[in-house]
Tab-separated table of C-alpha atoms in Angstrom:
chain	number	residue	atom	x	y	z
A	1	ARG	CA	-24.900	-36.087	-15.318
A	2	ARG	CA	-23.931	-34.868	-11.862
A	3	GLY	CA	-27.156	-32.864	-11.510
A	4	LEU	CA	-25.494	-29.521	-11.241
A	5	CYS	CA	-27.257	-27.926	-14.212
A	6	SER	CA	-30.604	-28.468	-15.852
A	7	ALA	CA	-30.966	-29.058	-19.626
A	8	SER	CA	-32.430	-25.588	-20.087
A	9	GLU	CA	-29.510	-23.952	-18.298
A	10	VAL	CA	-27.046	-25.894	-20.505
A	11	LYS	CA	-28.834	-24.680	-23.673
A	12	ALA	CA	-28.808	-21.030	-22.378
A	13	LEU	CA	-25.105	-21.316	-21.648
A	14	VAL	CA	-24.396	-22.702	-25.093
A	15	ARG	CA	-26.352	-19.857	-26.744
A	16	ARG	CA	-24.455	-17.229	-24.719
A	17	ARG	CA	-21.127	-18.852	-25.494
A	18	GLU	CA	-21.962	-18.935	-29.191
A	19	ARG	CA	-22.838	-15.183	-29.108
A	20	PHE	CA	-19.579	-14.335	-27.454
A	21	GLU	CA	-17.607	-16.497	-29.862
A	22	TYR	CA	-19.022	-14.468	-32.719
A	23	LEU	CA	-18.054	-11.265	-30.913
A	24	VAL	CA	-14.452	-12.234	-30.216
A	25	HIS	CA	-13.955	-13.565	-33.741
A	26	ARG	CA	-14.793	-10.204	-35.302
A	27	PRO	CA	-11.891	-8.410	-37.001
A	28	ARG	CA	-12.471	-5.465	-34.601
A	29	ALA	CA	-13.106	-7.405	-31.445
A	30	THR	CA	-12.493	-5.262	-28.375
A	31	ARG	CA	-10.898	-6.082	-25.068
A	32	ASP	CA	-14.293	-5.687	-23.376
A	33	ASP	CA	-15.728	-8.472	-25.577
A	34	PHE	CA	-13.116	-10.884	-24.168
A	35	LEU	CA	-13.650	-9.646	-20.648
A	36	ARG	CA	-17.393	-10.129	-20.775
A	37	TYR	CA	-16.859	-13.608	-22.163
A	38	LEU	CA	-14.458	-14.342	-19.297
A	39	GLN	CA	-16.881	-13.046	-16.777
A	40	LEU	CA	-19.528	-15.418	-18.048
A	41	GLU	CA	-17.229	-18.386	-17.637
A	42	ILE	CA	-15.964	-17.289	-14.219
A	43	ASN	CA	-19.559	-16.784	-12.979
A	44	PHE	CA	-20.466	-20.225	-14.290
A	45	GLU	CA	-17.486	-21.712	-12.475
A	46	ALA	CA	-18.576	-20.010	-9.229
A	47	LEU	CA	-22.149	-21.253	-9.709
A	48	LEU	CA	-20.980	-24.862	-10.064
A	49	LYS	CA	-18.863	-24.506	-6.988
A	50	CYS	CA	-21.832	-23.271	-4.916
A	51	ARG	CA	-24.007	-26.054	-6.128
A	52	ARG	CA	-21.360	-28.651	-5.389
A	53	ARG	CA	-21.044	-27.342	-1.878
A	54	ARG	CA	-24.794	-27.368	-1.405
A	55	LEU	CA	-25.081	-30.939	-2.608
A	56	GLY	CA	-22.154	-32.076	-0.515
A	57	MET	CA	-19.878	-32.879	-3.457
A	58	THR	CA	-16.390	-32.188	-2.103
A	59	ARG	CA	-14.433	-33.577	-5.019
A	60	GLN	CA	-14.037	-31.679	-8.244
A	61	GLY	CA	-14.919	-33.394	-11.466
A	62	PRO	CA	-14.120	-33.095	-15.166
A	63	PRO	CA	-16.555	-30.146	-15.641
A	64	ASP	CA	-14.645	-28.048	-13.145
A	65	PHE	CA	-11.293	-28.692	-14.865
A	66	ALA	CA	-12.874	-28.142	-18.286
A	67	ILE	CA	-14.207	-24.724	-17.330
A	68	ARG	CA	-10.869	-23.652	-15.928
A	69	ARG	CA	-9.106	-24.765	-19.108
A	70	ARG	CA	-11.697	-22.817	-21.131
A	71	ILE	CA	-11.067	-19.652	-19.081
A	72	HIS	CA	-7.325	-19.994	-19.590
A	73	PHE	CA	-7.936	-20.587	-23.283
A	74	ILE	CA	-10.012	-17.374	-23.590
A	75	PHE	CA	-7.322	-15.412	-21.657
A	76	SER	CA	-4.746	-16.830	-24.019
A	77	ARG	CA	-6.635	-15.701	-27.070
A	78	ALA	CA	-7.196	-12.238	-25.573
A	79	ALA	CA	-3.522	-11.938	-24.720
A	80	ARG	CA	-2.573	-12.954	-28.259
A	81	ARG	CA	-4.933	-10.320	-29.676
A	82	PHE	CA	-3.863	-7.561	-27.218
A	83	LYS	CA	-0.217	-8.410	-26.512
A	84	GLY	CA	0.712	-4.996	-25.199
A	85	ASP	CA	-2.116	-4.798	-22.663
A	86	GLU	CA	-0.361	-5.085	-19.315
A	87	ARG	CA	-3.599	-4.949	-17.353
A	88	LEU	CA	-4.958	-7.986	-19.265
A	89	TRP	CA	-1.869	-9.975	-18.426
A	90	MET	CA	-2.194	-9.019	-14.788
A	91	GLN	CA	-5.842	-10.159	-14.796
A	92	TRP	CA	-4.789	-13.477	-16.232
A	93	ILE	CA	-2.076	-13.812	-13.633
A	94	ASP	CA	-4.562	-12.925	-10.893
A	95	PHE	CA	-6.907	-15.657	-11.985
A	96	ALA	CA	-4.168	-18.279	-12.194
A	97	GLU	CA	-2.817	-17.333	-8.724
A	98	ARG	CA	-6.310	-17.615	-7.210
A	99	ARG	CA	-6.586	-21.080	-8.688
A	100	LYS	CA	-2.975	-21.945	-7.622
A	101	ALA	CA	-2.173	-23.190	-11.099
A	102	ASP	CA	1.589	-22.833	-10.654
A	103	LYS	CA	2.702	-24.567	-13.855
A	104	ARG	CA	0.242	-22.534	-15.839
A	105	LEU	CA	1.554	-19.378	-14.144
A	106	GLU	CA	5.058	-20.237	-15.194
A	107	ARG	CA	3.985	-20.237	-18.815
A	108	ILE	CA	1.915	-17.026	-18.450
A	109	TYR	CA	4.802	-15.119	-16.955
A	110	GLY	CA	7.123	-16.367	-19.668
A	111	ARG	CA	4.786	-15.189	-22.436
A	112	ALA	CA	3.990	-11.840	-20.694
A	113	LEU	CA	7.649	-10.960	-20.153
A	114	ALA	CA	8.571	-11.931	-23.684
A	115	VAL	CA	6.119	-9.385	-25.149
A	116	LEU	CA	6.445	-6.754	-22.376
A	117	PRO	CA	10.179	-6.764	-21.408
A	118	HIS	CA	9.946	-3.131	-20.137
A	119	SER	CA	7.032	-3.766	-17.744
A	120	VAL	CA	8.555	-3.283	-14.311
A	121	PRO	CA	5.425	-4.537	-12.440
A	122	LEU	CA	5.478	-7.786	-14.408
A	123	TRP	CA	9.141	-8.433	-13.623
A	124	THR	CA	8.790	-7.711	-9.930
A	125	ARG	CA	5.616	-9.722	-9.618
A	126	ALA	CA	7.166	-12.690	-11.379
A	127	ALA	CA	10.268	-12.553	-9.085
A	128	ALA	CA	8.024	-12.225	-6.001
A	129	TRP	CA	6.001	-15.280	-7.137
A	130	GLU	CA	9.166	-17.367	-7.597
A	131	PHE	CA	10.548	-16.289	-4.225
A	132	GLU	CA	7.421	-16.324	-2.063
A	133	ALA	CA	5.140	-18.927	-3.642
A	134	ARG	CA	7.731	-21.379	-4.987
A	135	SER	CA	10.659	-20.713	-2.585
A	136	ASN	CA	12.935	-20.476	-5.520
A	137	ALA	CA	15.421	-17.801	-4.684
A	138	SER	CA	17.769	-18.616	-7.558
A	139	ALA	CA	15.028	-18.158	-10.174
A	140	ALA	CA	13.857	-14.956	-8.561
A	141	ARG	CA	17.375	-13.575	-8.620
A	142	ARG	CA	17.818	-14.460	-12.291
A	143	LEU	CA	14.512	-12.733	-13.155
A	144	LEU	CA	15.536	-9.534	-11.382
A	145	GLN	CA	18.927	-9.579	-13.036
A	146	ARG	CA	17.416	-10.078	-16.451
A	147	ALA	CA	14.878	-7.337	-15.712
A	148	LEU	CA	17.729	-4.932	-14.917
A	149	ARG	CA	19.413	-5.695	-18.211
A	150	ALA	CA	16.359	-4.580	-20.027
A	151	ASN	CA	15.525	-1.721	-17.619
A	152	ARG	CA	18.789	-0.568	-16.165
A	153	GLY	CA	17.414	2.888	-15.323
A	154	SER	CA	14.504	1.615	-13.336
A	155	ARG	CA	14.601	2.754	-9.661
A	156	GLU	CA	11.761	0.384	-8.758
A	157	LEU	CA	13.641	-2.663	-10.087
A	158	TRP	CA	16.871	-1.758	-8.303
A	159	LEU	CA	14.950	-1.332	-5.048
A	160	ALA	CA	13.147	-4.644	-5.583
A	161	TYR	CA	16.452	-6.440	-6.178
A	162	PHE	CA	18.099	-4.776	-3.177
A	163	ARG	CA	15.150	-5.656	-0.921
A	164	PHE	CA	15.146	-9.252	-2.266
A	165	GLU	CA	18.785	-9.702	-1.376
A	166	LEU	CA	18.210	-8.323	2.128
A	167	ILE	CA	15.276	-10.652	2.799
A	168	PHE	CA	17.284	-13.513	1.354
A	169	ALA	CA	20.252	-12.681	3.645
A	170	GLU	CA	17.927	-12.548	6.622
A	171	ARG	CA	16.647	-16.016	5.899
A	172	VAL	CA	20.158	-17.267	5.610
A	173	GLN	CA	21.021	-15.862	8.984
A	174	ARG	CA	18.011	-17.475	10.566
A	175	ARG	CA	18.899	-20.848	9.124
A	176	ARG	CA	22.461	-20.523	10.370
A	177	SER	CA	21.190	-19.561	13.818
A	178	ALA	CA	18.838	-22.554	13.835
A	179	LEU	CA	21.737	-24.850	12.805
A	180	GLY	CA	24.201	-23.310	15.219
A	181	LEU	CA	26.443	-22.105	12.424
A	182	ASP	CA	26.691	-18.458	13.484
A	183	GLY	CA	30.300	-17.337	13.232
A	184	GLY	CA	31.567	-20.832	12.863
A	185	ALA	CA	34.585	-21.541	10.676
A	186	GLY	CA	32.796	-24.394	9.034
A	187	ALA	CA	29.870	-22.317	7.922
A	188	ALA	CA	28.918	-23.044	4.344
A	189	ASP	CA	29.639	-20.557	1.677
A	190	GLY	CA	27.258	-17.638	1.371
A	191	ASP	CA	24.752	-18.307	-1.337
A	192	ASP	CA	25.250	-22.046	-1.353
A	193	VAL	CA	23.687	-22.489	2.133
A	194	ALA	CA	20.661	-20.451	1.304
A	195	ALA	CA	20.089	-21.426	-2.292
A	196	GLY	CA	20.521	-25.076	-1.441
A	197	SER	CA	17.631	-24.927	1.083
A	198	MET	CA	15.426	-22.512	-0.861
A	199	ALA	CA	15.772	-23.493	-4.451
A	200	ASP	CA	15.013	-27.080	-3.583
A	201	GLY	CA	11.846	-26.120	-1.710
A	202	GLU	CA	8.645	-27.855	-2.729
A	203	GLU	CA	6.337	-26.031	-5.060
A	204	ALA	CA	3.159	-24.916	-3.320
A	205	GLY	CA	0.370	-27.292	-4.147
A	206	GLY	CA	-2.847	-26.049	-5.699
A	207	GLU	CA	-5.752	-26.905	-7.910
A	208	ASP	CA	-4.241	-28.452	-10.997
A	209	ASP	CA	-6.319	-27.520	-13.988
A	210	GLY	CA	-5.801	-30.924	-15.542
A	211	GLU	CA	-3.322	-30.024	-18.206
A	212	ASP	CA	-0.267	-28.816	-16.280
A	213	ASP	CA	1.584	-32.047	-16.753
A	214	GLY	CA	5.286	-32.514	-17.339
A	215	GLU	CA	8.281	-32.023	-15.131
A	216	ASP	CA	8.510	-28.835	-13.116
A	217	GLY	CA	11.599	-26.937	-14.159
A	218	GLY	CA	14.164	-25.090	-12.133
A	219	GLY	CA	12.417	-21.703	-12.485
A	220	LEU	CA	10.521	-19.476	-14.809
A	221	GLU	CA	11.817	-19.031	-18.300
A	222	VAL	CA	10.950	-16.112	-20.555
A	223	GLY	CA	9.788	-17.585	-23.852
A	224	ASP	CA	8.641	-16.477	-27.243
A	225	GLU	CA	5.044	-15.196	-27.584
A	226	ASP	CA	4.695	-17.148	-30.805
A	227	GLU	CA	4.088	-20.390	-29.001
A	228	ASP	CA	1.147	-22.724	-29.042
A	229	GLU	CA	-1.689	-21.232	-27.031
A	230	ASP	CA	-1.530	-23.904	-24.429
A	231	GLY	CA	1.993	-25.077	-25.015
A	232	GLY	CA	5.059	-24.532	-22.882
A	233	ALA	CA	7.335	-21.533	-23.393
A	234	ALA	CA	10.141	-22.290	-25.710
A	235	GLY	CA	12.232	-20.258	-23.337
A	236	LEU	CA	15.376	-18.299	-23.281
A	237	ALA	CA	17.424	-19.404	-20.310
A	238	LEU	CA	18.022	-16.658	-17.803
A	239	ALA	CA	21.786	-16.507	-17.479
A	240	PRO	CA	23.059	-14.916	-14.262
A	241	MET	CA	25.009	-11.694	-14.104
A	242	THR	CA	28.570	-12.923	-13.944
A	243	ASP	CA	29.771	-10.205	-11.533
A	244	VAL	CA	26.928	-10.582	-9.102
A	245	GLU	CA	27.249	-14.360	-9.099
A	246	GLY	CA	30.915	-13.953	-8.303
A	247	ALA	CA	30.114	-11.655	-5.401
A	248	GLU	CA	27.718	-14.119	-3.810
A	249	GLY	CA	29.977	-17.129	-4.131
A	250	GLY	CA	32.480	-18.690	-1.781
A	251	GLU	CA	34.028	-15.411	-0.691
A	252	LEU	CA	31.161	-14.663	1.653
A	253	GLY	CA	31.822	-17.236	4.317
A	254	GLY	CA	29.676	-17.046	7.496
A	255	GLY	CA	28.229	-14.262	9.613
A	256	SER	CA	25.682	-11.500	9.179
A	257	ALA	CA	28.159	-9.223	7.303
A	258	ALA	CA	28.870	-11.978	4.844
A	259	THR	CA	25.236	-12.733	4.071
A	260	SER	CA	24.490	-9.047	3.408
A	261	ALA	CA	27.522	-8.693	1.105
A	262	VAL	CA	25.422	-9.357	-2.005
A	263	ALA	CA	22.917	-6.644	-0.991
A	264	ARG	CA	25.802	-4.236	-0.497
A	265	TYR	CA	27.091	-5.154	-3.981
A	266	VAL	CA	23.629	-4.629	-5.443
A	267	TYR	CA	23.475	-1.192	-3.837
A	268	GLU	CA	26.858	-0.168	-5.216
A	269	SER	CA	25.768	-1.357	-8.691
A	270	ALA	CA	22.545	0.623	-8.430
A	271	VAL	CA	24.421	3.767	-7.399
A	272	ALA	CA	26.837	3.269	-10.363
A	273	ALA	CA	23.890	2.916	-12.718
A	274	MET	CA	21.927	5.895	-11.300
A	275	PRO	CA	24.447	8.138	-9.449
A	276	GLU	CA	22.184	11.175	-9.220
A	277	ASP	CA	19.052	9.437	-7.982
A	278	VAL	CA	18.614	10.452	-4.351
A	279	GLU	CA	15.315	8.550	-3.949
A	280	LEU	CA	17.049	5.336	-4.957
A	281	ARG	CA	19.522	5.593	-2.070
A	282	LEU	CA	16.845	6.681	0.371
A	283	GLY	CA	14.718	3.752	-0.708
A	284	CYS	CA	17.576	1.365	-0.030
A	285	LEU	CA	18.129	2.949	3.348
A	286	ARG	CA	14.441	2.519	4.278
A	287	ALA	CA	14.637	-1.106	3.154
A	288	CYS	CA	17.588	-1.671	5.518
A	289	GLY	CA	15.459	-0.473	8.433
A	290	GLU	CA	12.750	-2.962	7.553
A	291	VAL	CA	15.023	-6.009	7.573
A	292	GLU	CA	17.558	-7.035	10.239
A	293	ALA	CA	20.129	-8.065	7.620
A	294	GLY	CA	20.308	-4.451	6.467
A	295	ALA	CA	21.930	-3.229	9.683
A	296	PRO	CA	25.520	-3.973	8.544
A	297	ILE	CA	25.200	-1.741	5.485
A	298	GLN	CA	22.894	0.952	6.778
A	299	ALA	CA	25.754	3.153	8.012
A	300	ALA	CA	27.557	2.803	4.648
A	301	ILE	CA	24.461	3.987	2.824
A	302	GLU	CA	24.046	6.997	5.085
A	303	THR	CA	27.720	7.875	4.568
A	304	SER	CA	27.380	7.644	0.803
A	305	LEU	CA	24.349	9.892	0.960
A	306	ARG	CA	26.149	12.524	2.954
A	307	ASP	CA	29.256	12.293	0.797
A	308	SER	CA	27.290	12.661	-2.464
A	309	PHE	CA	24.486	14.967	-1.324
A	310	GLY	CA	25.855	16.536	1.868
A	311	GLU	CA	24.625	19.997	0.900
A	312	SER	CA	21.088	18.840	0.180
A	313	ALA	CA	18.649	19.889	2.941
A	314	ALA	CA	16.109	17.393	1.687
A	315	VAL	CA	18.569	14.524	2.135
A	316	ALA	CA	19.481	15.717	5.666
A	317	LEU	CA	15.814	15.917	6.673
A	318	ALA	CA	15.074	12.521	5.101
A	319	LEU	CA	17.931	10.961	7.069
A	320	ALA	CA	16.678	12.555	10.261
A	321	SER	CA	13.100	11.489	9.650
A	322	LEU	CA	13.828	7.827	9.001
A	323	PRO	CA	14.148	6.665	12.642
A	324	LEU	CA	10.801	8.323	13.532
A	325	ASP	CA	9.090	6.953	10.445
A	326	ARG	CA	10.003	3.420	11.534
A	327	CYS	CA	8.067	3.981	14.714
A	328	ALA	CA	4.916	5.233	12.962
A	329	ALA	CA	3.165	1.917	13.456
A	330	GLU	CA	3.209	2.431	17.220
A	331	PRO	CA	0.650	5.086	18.083
A	332	GLU	CA	1.664	5.706	21.713
A	333	TRP	CA	4.933	7.364	22.588
A	334	GLY	CA	7.377	4.940	24.170
A	335	SER	CA	11.069	4.125	24.597
A	336	ALA	CA	11.386	3.239	20.931
A	337	HIS	CA	10.169	6.732	19.982
A	338	ALA	CA	12.589	8.338	22.416
A	339	ALA	CA	15.504	6.383	20.938
A	340	ALA	CA	14.406	7.222	17.406
A	341	LEU	CA	14.213	10.909	18.309
A	342	ARG	CA	17.725	10.805	19.749
A	343	ALA	CA	18.966	9.139	16.547
A	344	ALA	CA	17.214	11.781	14.453
A	345	LEU	CA	18.787	14.663	16.321
A	346	GLN	CA	22.223	12.988	16.066
A	347	SER	CA	21.674	12.699	12.290
A	348	LEU	CA	20.762	16.382	12.076
A	349	ASP	CA	23.922	17.353	14.011
A	350	ALA	CA	26.036	15.145	11.727
A	351	SER	CA	24.576	16.786	8.663
A	352	LEU	CA	25.199	20.289	10.081
A	353	ALA	CA	28.782	19.380	11.001
A	354	ALA	CA	29.466	17.949	7.558
A	355	ALA	CA	28.125	20.745	5.382
A	356	PRO	CA	26.645	23.717	7.241
A	357	SER	CA	24.665	26.204	5.113
A	358	ALA	CA	21.855	28.705	5.527
A	359	ARG	CA	19.360	26.499	3.719
A	360	LEU	CA	20.222	23.466	5.804
A	361	ARG	CA	19.972	25.399	9.075
A	362	ASP	CA	16.613	26.792	8.005
A	363	ALA	CA	15.391	23.275	7.126
A	364	CYS	CA	16.651	21.824	10.484
A	365	VAL	CA	14.826	24.484	12.538
A	366	ALA	CA	11.669	23.914	10.485
A	367	TRP	CA	11.928	20.153	11.097
A	368	VAL	CA	12.375	20.593	14.885
A	369	GLU	CA	9.367	22.933	14.971
A	370	THR	CA	7.310	20.331	13.103
A	371	VAL	CA	8.303	17.595	15.591
A	372	THR	CA	7.147	19.707	18.532
A	373	GLN	CA	3.725	19.794	17.012
A	374	ARG	CA	3.367	15.976	16.741
A	375	GLU	CA	0.374	14.513	18.523
A	376	GLY	CA	1.050	12.367	21.560
A	377	LEU	CA	4.482	13.905	22.242
A	378	PRO	CA	5.191	13.969	26.022
A	379	PRO	CA	5.380	17.495	27.498
A	380	ALA	CA	8.945	17.033	28.675
A	381	THR	CA	10.013	15.977	25.178
A	382	VAL	CA	8.275	19.066	23.733
A	383	VAL	CA	10.273	21.306	26.057
A	384	ARG	CA	13.524	19.600	25.079
A	385	MET	CA	12.710	19.898	21.420
A	386	ARG	CA	11.939	23.580	21.775
A	387	LYS	CA	15.306	24.073	23.536
A	388	LYS	CA	16.947	22.221	20.651
A	389	GLY	CA	15.206	24.472	18.148
A	390	LEU	CA	16.356	27.577	20.061
A	391	GLN	CA	19.913	26.251	20.064
A	392	LEU	CA	19.818	25.754	16.301
A	393	CYS	CA	18.514	29.278	15.839
A	394	LYS	CA	21.328	30.651	18.026
A	395	ALA	CA	23.906	28.652	16.086
A	396	ALA	CA	22.546	29.970	12.791
A	397	HIS	CA	22.621	33.522	14.063
A	398	ALA	CA	26.186	33.170	15.389
A	399	ALA	CA	27.360	31.723	12.032
A	400	GLY	CA	25.720	34.515	10.092
A	401	GLU	CA	23.561	32.009	8.263
A	402	ALA	CA	20.158	32.775	9.729
A	403	SER	CA	17.481	33.464	7.125
A	404	PRO	CA	14.375	35.572	7.891
A	405	SER	CA	12.338	32.365	8.350
A	406	VAL	CA	14.813	31.277	11.064
A	407	TYR	CA	14.221	34.482	12.970
A	408	GLN	CA	10.453	34.009	12.638
A	409	ARG	CA	10.674	30.471	13.998
A	410	TRP	CA	13.012	31.678	16.688
A	411	ALA	CA	10.406	34.107	17.897
A	412	ALA	CA	7.668	31.406	17.687
A	413	LEU	CA	9.721	28.907	19.682
A	414	HIS	CA	10.643	31.544	22.265
A	415	PHE	CA	6.973	32.504	22.646
A	416	ALA	CA	5.960	28.855	23.052
A	417	ALA	CA	8.679	28.310	25.599
A	418	ALA	CA	7.519	31.382	27.476
A	419	LEU	CA	4.016	29.980	27.761
A	420	SER	CA	5.282	26.770	29.357
A	421	ALA	CA	7.925	28.251	31.662
A	422	ALA	CA	8.007	31.402	33.748
A	423	ASP	CA	11.781	31.972	33.522
A	424	VAL	CA	13.069	32.157	29.960
A	425	SER	CA	16.119	34.234	30.684
A	426	GLY	CA	19.169	33.304	28.637
A	427	LEU	CA	17.140	31.929	25.745
A	428	LEU	CA	17.838	35.004	23.638
A	429	PRO	CA	21.301	36.470	23.020
């Protein structure tokens, strides 16, 4: 009726739909049968969109909504047939996000998490959607807490939860700064200030597919997969972790340290759950460097790393490399790089002072030698780093902890220094 398709095109579409319906109704229908069927409908939707634009039709009509409903219906049937296929659920989520069908997405996430409770990517994506797309921090926190109940040994989930609380704390700090509440005695209690402004944020508007009616709830609920294909999730409410909720309550007060208290609590819980996981702690430390709110707890994480893994050369080098890694985005050497290099050397000295060993000394000398070979390093800095390497070699020799590789690097550093300076007296014992 709108002149977007001819009669012959409609008949051809009906024939192809009929063929695909026979394929997906087979007892042994494959995932590819559903995907090809979906591709047909998605291509048809794109064709109508192009023709509407060419004809100057800016408003969408019933055919557009009907096609989108049909695509969701096919996805729903495919997900019911292949419940454990995480990639299929992700494709459905991708489609719904591109169409900005938020209410539909809420039901998709609920069904997906009900049948795949151990899928870490699904949990983190659902929490990110609640937090970023819907500005619902409380729902995102509940999702991450529930995910950790089902996957307590997941490093990725702990890091996601820790990073979430850091970002949340940073937003709280910015709001307090904008309202002039920094350090004030009348600052509202920690999570109440932030949650009140974020959880009540408006849901991002999008293309409603014509059937997402009903009141929008207070966050995603994980429901039972055995629901009606287009019905709402008969959900299981996401109860908060009692201990975490207590940590983020009225005890926080105002200030940057208070708003990062929940992140510190999450870090301590993660360490208690996975005490031997070095990468978990290093990941939390890297996250602190990416967010301003992580500064108050960064030193505490470094201390816990040295206390628990002080004899680990890998941990010492990772701690030393972090300041330089944060400057990797800036290609040219500048004051930020110089400050990062000073911090790295201080970290190396602290590690050597805390737990000196032959392996650690060997790793430190190797790290310094590697830094001298970085591209773009100023000549004066190269000279200073070589001198630092020679000092480390001397200290290892004096302590009787110099390995053969230390002596080899000692000779290489001495030779490199001799090429750049005529007088090298005093560099060797």
